[in-house]
Amino acid sequence: MRDNNEMPGHLARRFQQIAVAVFLAEVEEAGFDLTPVQYAALAAIKMNPGIDQVTLAGLIAYDRTTITGVVDRLVQKGLLVRHASPRDRRARELQITEAGKRTLRAITPAVEAAQHTMLRGLTEKEGAELMRLLRKAITAGNELSRAPLREARLG
Amino acid sequence: MRDNNEMPGHLARRFQQIAVAVFLAEVEEAGFDLTPVQYAALAAIKMNPGIDQVTLAGLIAYDRTTITGVVDRLVQKGLLVRHASPRDRRARELQITEAGKRTLRAITPAVEAAQHTMLRGLTEKEGAELMRLLRKAITAGNELSRAPLREARLG
DNA sequence: TACTGATAATCAGCATGCTGAGCAATATCG
DNA sequence: CGATATTGCTCAGCATGCTGATTATCAGTA
């Protein structure tokens, strides 16, 4: 039986657990109530106005069924609007609201602080190396989950 | 706005997402139905017979409220038994069953294969370095989540 | 145009994982 | 001993995140 500390899966869970806790703590301290996933979605929609939900899911590697609830909650909070696409009546186009933009701007320092805090045990160099190795492992394993990263289709 | 690939929190989520998918796929292929968390709990209980739920939670860094459901499901599957402690009537002592032991033995190759698969994009050396950096970051951040790792109390 | 397959979104159901609250039992201290 | 604090566990409630199914729509083709 391998020790937990030798199991990449266990280490992945622990690091993610800490990362989420740090994110939520920093964001709450800044006076906001937004989860990591909600933040990622909001930022992606700001960068890609009018994006549909499937494309959004691919951009940030969500499961397509998860996104329905996330978008629901962002709409509920008034940070997004969702309306039917004129070109494809199956699709819903997502737009960030003014309140959403304000929230994103205001929350960014807390998000940056969180990214720093979760690496606080590492040197600058080690943090960069950890990110490089994670990116490499993720790229190789991209197709192994139901929610792989997908480039936005052009035009 | 930082790119997602420069956000350790995003990378943590993606890596964990892939790790879980790989684990479940390997385990299912081996003919079993056990989640990563259930496996970790079962293994920890086998190594620490009679452990109570809070100590178990600390050993594998769960939240104490999460463990109730996990243990419920393992008991349901017949892999564990849970009975009141004679020394402390608040506590529940956990014991692995024979079926639990058989399952653990049979599932181990699949779990090992999963740990290998989730690092398949990395060289041996890079995989070891990734684990080292994760351990270091996790150790430094241990107290930042509600479910920190705790040593089992002695005797 | 009718048929077939693919696609966008949603839903039901299940399993983490968290917050905060509550209950029962134990430990501690005046 | 008795009041208080602490501890082990459970629960309600919420938010991911998954599987698999369904519905509506679109795209391609016979």
PDB file of C-alpha atoms in Angstrom, chain A residues 49-145:
ATOM      1  CA  PRO A  49     -19.238  38.348 -25.100  1.00  0.00           C
ATOM      2  CA  GLY A  50     -22.155  36.437 -26.555  1.00  0.00           C
ATOM      3  CA  ILE A  51     -20.496  33.068 -26.036  1.00  0.00           C
ATOM      4  CA  ASP A  52     -22.804  30.063 -25.775  1.00  0.00           C
ATOM      5  CA  GLN A  53     -22.720  27.681 -22.850  1.00  0.00           C
ATOM      6  CA  VAL A  54     -21.023  24.768 -24.572  1.00  0.00           C
ATOM      7  CA  THR A  55     -18.194  26.932 -25.848  1.00  0.00           C
ATOM      8  CA  LEU A  56     -17.829  28.501 -22.430  1.00  0.00           C
ATOM      9  CA  ALA A  57     -17.640  25.059 -20.879  1.00  0.00           C
ATOM     10  CA  GLY A  58     -14.839  24.118 -23.284  1.00  0.00           C
ATOM     11  CA  LEU A  59     -12.894  27.308 -22.604  1.00  0.00           C
ATOM     12  CA  ILE A  60     -12.615  26.684 -18.897  1.00  0.00           C
ATOM     13  CA  ALA A  61     -13.018  22.903 -18.917  1.00  0.00           C
ATOM     14  CA  TYR A  62     -16.323  22.459 -17.148  1.00  0.00           C
ATOM     15  CA  ASP A  63     -18.743  19.701 -17.650  1.00  0.00           C
ATOM     16  CA  ARG A  64     -21.614  20.974 -19.789  1.00  0.00           C
ATOM     17  CA  THR A  65     -24.180  19.919 -17.239  1.00  0.00           C
ATOM     18  CA  THR A  66     -22.424  21.758 -14.423  1.00  0.00           C
ATOM     19  CA  ILE A  67     -22.527  25.022 -16.266  1.00  0.00           C
ATOM     20  CA  THR A  68     -26.282  25.303 -16.257  1.00  0.00           C
ATOM     21  CA  GLY A  69     -26.350  25.759 -12.504  1.00  0.00           C
ATOM     22  CA  VAL A  70     -23.321  28.036 -12.430  1.00  0.00           C
ATOM     23  CA  VAL A  71     -24.837  30.334 -15.040  1.00  0.00           C
ATOM     24  CA  ASP A  72     -28.169  30.211 -13.214  1.00  0.00           C
ATOM     25  CA  ARG A  73     -26.521  31.508 -10.067  1.00  0.00           C
ATOM     26  CA  LEU A  74     -24.588  34.230 -11.882  1.00  0.00           C
ATOM     27  CA  VAL A  75     -27.786  35.368 -13.553  1.00  0.00           C
ATOM     28  CA  GLN A  76     -29.517  35.267 -10.169  1.00  0.00           C
ATOM     29  CA  LYS A  77     -26.823  37.567  -8.791  1.00  0.00           C
ATOM     30  CA  GLY A  78     -27.325  39.963 -11.689  1.00  0.00           C
ATOM     31  CA  LEU A  79     -23.801  39.526 -13.045  1.00  0.00           C
ATOM     32  CA  LEU A  80     -24.877  37.887 -16.311  1.00  0.00           C
ATOM     33  CA  VAL A  81     -27.743  37.907 -18.733  1.00  0.00           C
ATOM     34  CA  ARG A  82     -28.719  34.864 -20.771  1.00  0.00           C
ATOM     35  CA  HIS A  83     -30.888  35.077 -23.852  1.00  0.00           C
ATOM     36  CA  ALA A  84     -31.681  32.880 -26.819  1.00  0.00           C
ATOM     37  CA  SER A  85     -29.384  33.155 -29.803  1.00  0.00           C
ATOM     38  CA  PRO A  86     -31.040  34.578 -32.909  1.00  0.00           C
ATOM     39  CA  ARG A  87     -28.943  32.334 -35.144  1.00  0.00           C
ATOM     40  CA  ASP A  88     -29.528  29.091 -33.266  1.00  0.00           C
ATOM     41  CA  ARG A  89     -32.581  28.780 -31.148  1.00  0.00           C
ATOM     42  CA  ARG A  90     -31.053  25.900 -29.185  1.00  0.00           C
ATOM     43  CA  ALA A  91     -28.228  28.061 -27.907  1.00  0.00           C
ATOM     44  CA  ARG A  92     -28.189  30.690 -25.145  1.00  0.00           C
ATOM     45  CA  GLU A  93     -25.906  33.665 -25.544  1.00  0.00           C
ATOM     46  CA  LEU A  94     -24.235  34.943 -22.404  1.00  0.00           C
ATOM     47  CA  GLN A  95     -23.393  38.570 -21.732  1.00  0.00           C
ATOM     48  CA  ILE A  96     -21.784  40.120 -18.691  1.00  0.00           C
ATOM     49  CA  THR A  97     -23.694  42.972 -17.098  1.00  0.00           C
ATOM     50  CA  GLU A  98     -22.308  46.265 -15.819  1.00  0.00           C
ATOM     51  CA  ALA A  99     -22.557  44.877 -12.302  1.00  0.00           C
ATOM     52  CA  GLY A 100     -20.628  41.842 -13.487  1.00  0.00           C
ATOM     53  CA  LYS A 101     -17.873  44.029 -14.890  1.00  0.00           C
ATOM     54  CA  ARG A 102     -17.695  46.052 -11.696  1.00  0.00           C
ATOM     55  CA  THR A 103     -17.506  42.881  -9.641  1.00  0.00           C
ATOM     56  CA  LEU A 104     -14.730  41.465 -11.800  1.00  0.00           C
ATOM     57  CA  ARG A 105     -12.688  44.641 -11.518  1.00  0.00           C
ATOM     58  CA  ALA A 106     -13.179  44.902  -7.789  1.00  0.00           C
ATOM     59  CA  ILE A 107     -12.443  41.278  -7.076  1.00  0.00           C
ATOM     60  CA  THR A 108      -9.276  40.937  -9.132  1.00  0.00           C
ATOM     61  CA  PRO A 109      -6.815  41.938  -6.375  1.00  0.00           C
ATOM     62  CA  ALA A 110      -8.308  39.315  -4.061  1.00  0.00           C
ATOM     63  CA  VAL A 111      -8.052  36.676  -6.760  1.00  0.00           C
ATOM     64  CA  GLU A 112      -4.439  37.606  -7.404  1.00  0.00           C
ATOM     65  CA  ALA A 113      -3.697  37.459  -3.708  1.00  0.00           C
ATOM     66  CA  ALA A 114      -5.250  34.030  -3.516  1.00  0.00           C
ATOM     67  CA  GLN A 115      -3.065  32.711  -6.343  1.00  0.00           C
ATOM     68  CA  HIS A 116      -0.073  33.941  -4.396  1.00  0.00           C
ATOM     69  CA  THR A 117      -1.188  32.587  -1.039  1.00  0.00           C
ATOM     70  CA  MET A 118      -1.776  29.076  -2.293  1.00  0.00           C
ATOM     71  CA  LEU A 119       1.883  28.905  -3.346  1.00  0.00           C
ATOM     72  CA  ARG A 120       3.225  30.528  -0.209  1.00  0.00           C
ATOM     73  CA  GLY A 121       5.319  27.511   0.753  1.00  0.00           C
ATOM     74  CA  LEU A 122       7.249  27.636  -2.502  1.00  0.00           C
ATOM     75  CA  THR A 123       9.937  29.929  -3.836  1.00  0.00           C
ATOM     76  CA  GLU A 124       9.159  31.983  -6.911  1.00  0.00           C
ATOM     77  CA  LYS A 125      11.077  29.485  -8.992  1.00  0.00           C
ATOM     78  CA  GLU A 126       9.358  26.484  -7.450  1.00  0.00           C
ATOM     79  CA  GLY A 127       5.934  28.039  -8.001  1.00  0.00           C
ATOM     80  CA  ALA A 128       6.731  28.549 -11.666  1.00  0.00           C
ATOM     81  CA  GLU A 129       7.997  24.996 -11.970  1.00  0.00           C
ATOM     82  CA  LEU A 130       4.892  23.595 -10.268  1.00  0.00           C
ATOM     83  CA  MET A 131       2.716  25.467 -12.744  1.00  0.00           C
ATOM     84  CA  ARG A 132       4.780  24.232 -15.661  1.00  0.00           C
ATOM     85  CA  LEU A 133       4.502  20.617 -14.552  1.00  0.00           C
ATOM     86  CA  LEU A 134       0.783  20.922 -13.902  1.00  0.00           C
ATOM     87  CA  ARG A 135       0.254  22.418 -17.360  1.00  0.00           C
ATOM     88  CA  LYS A 136       2.237  19.608 -18.917  1.00  0.00           C
ATOM     89  CA  ALA A 137       0.359  16.875 -17.069  1.00  0.00           C
ATOM     90  CA  ILE A 138      -2.961  18.533 -17.823  1.00  0.00           C
ATOM     91  CA  THR A 139      -2.211  18.872 -21.510  1.00  0.00           C
ATOM     92  CA  ALA A 140      -1.350  15.192 -21.742  1.00  0.00           C
ATOM     93  CA  GLY A 141      -4.456  14.181 -19.824  1.00  0.00           C
ATOM     94  CA  ASN A 142      -6.845  16.671 -21.389  1.00  0.00           C
ATOM     95  CA  GLU A 143      -9.014  14.093 -23.130  1.00  0.00           C
ATOM     96  CA  LEU A 144      -9.282  11.837 -20.101  1.00  0.00           C
ATOM     97  CA  SER A 145     -12.051  13.755 -18.357  1.00  0.00           C
TER      98      SER A 145
END
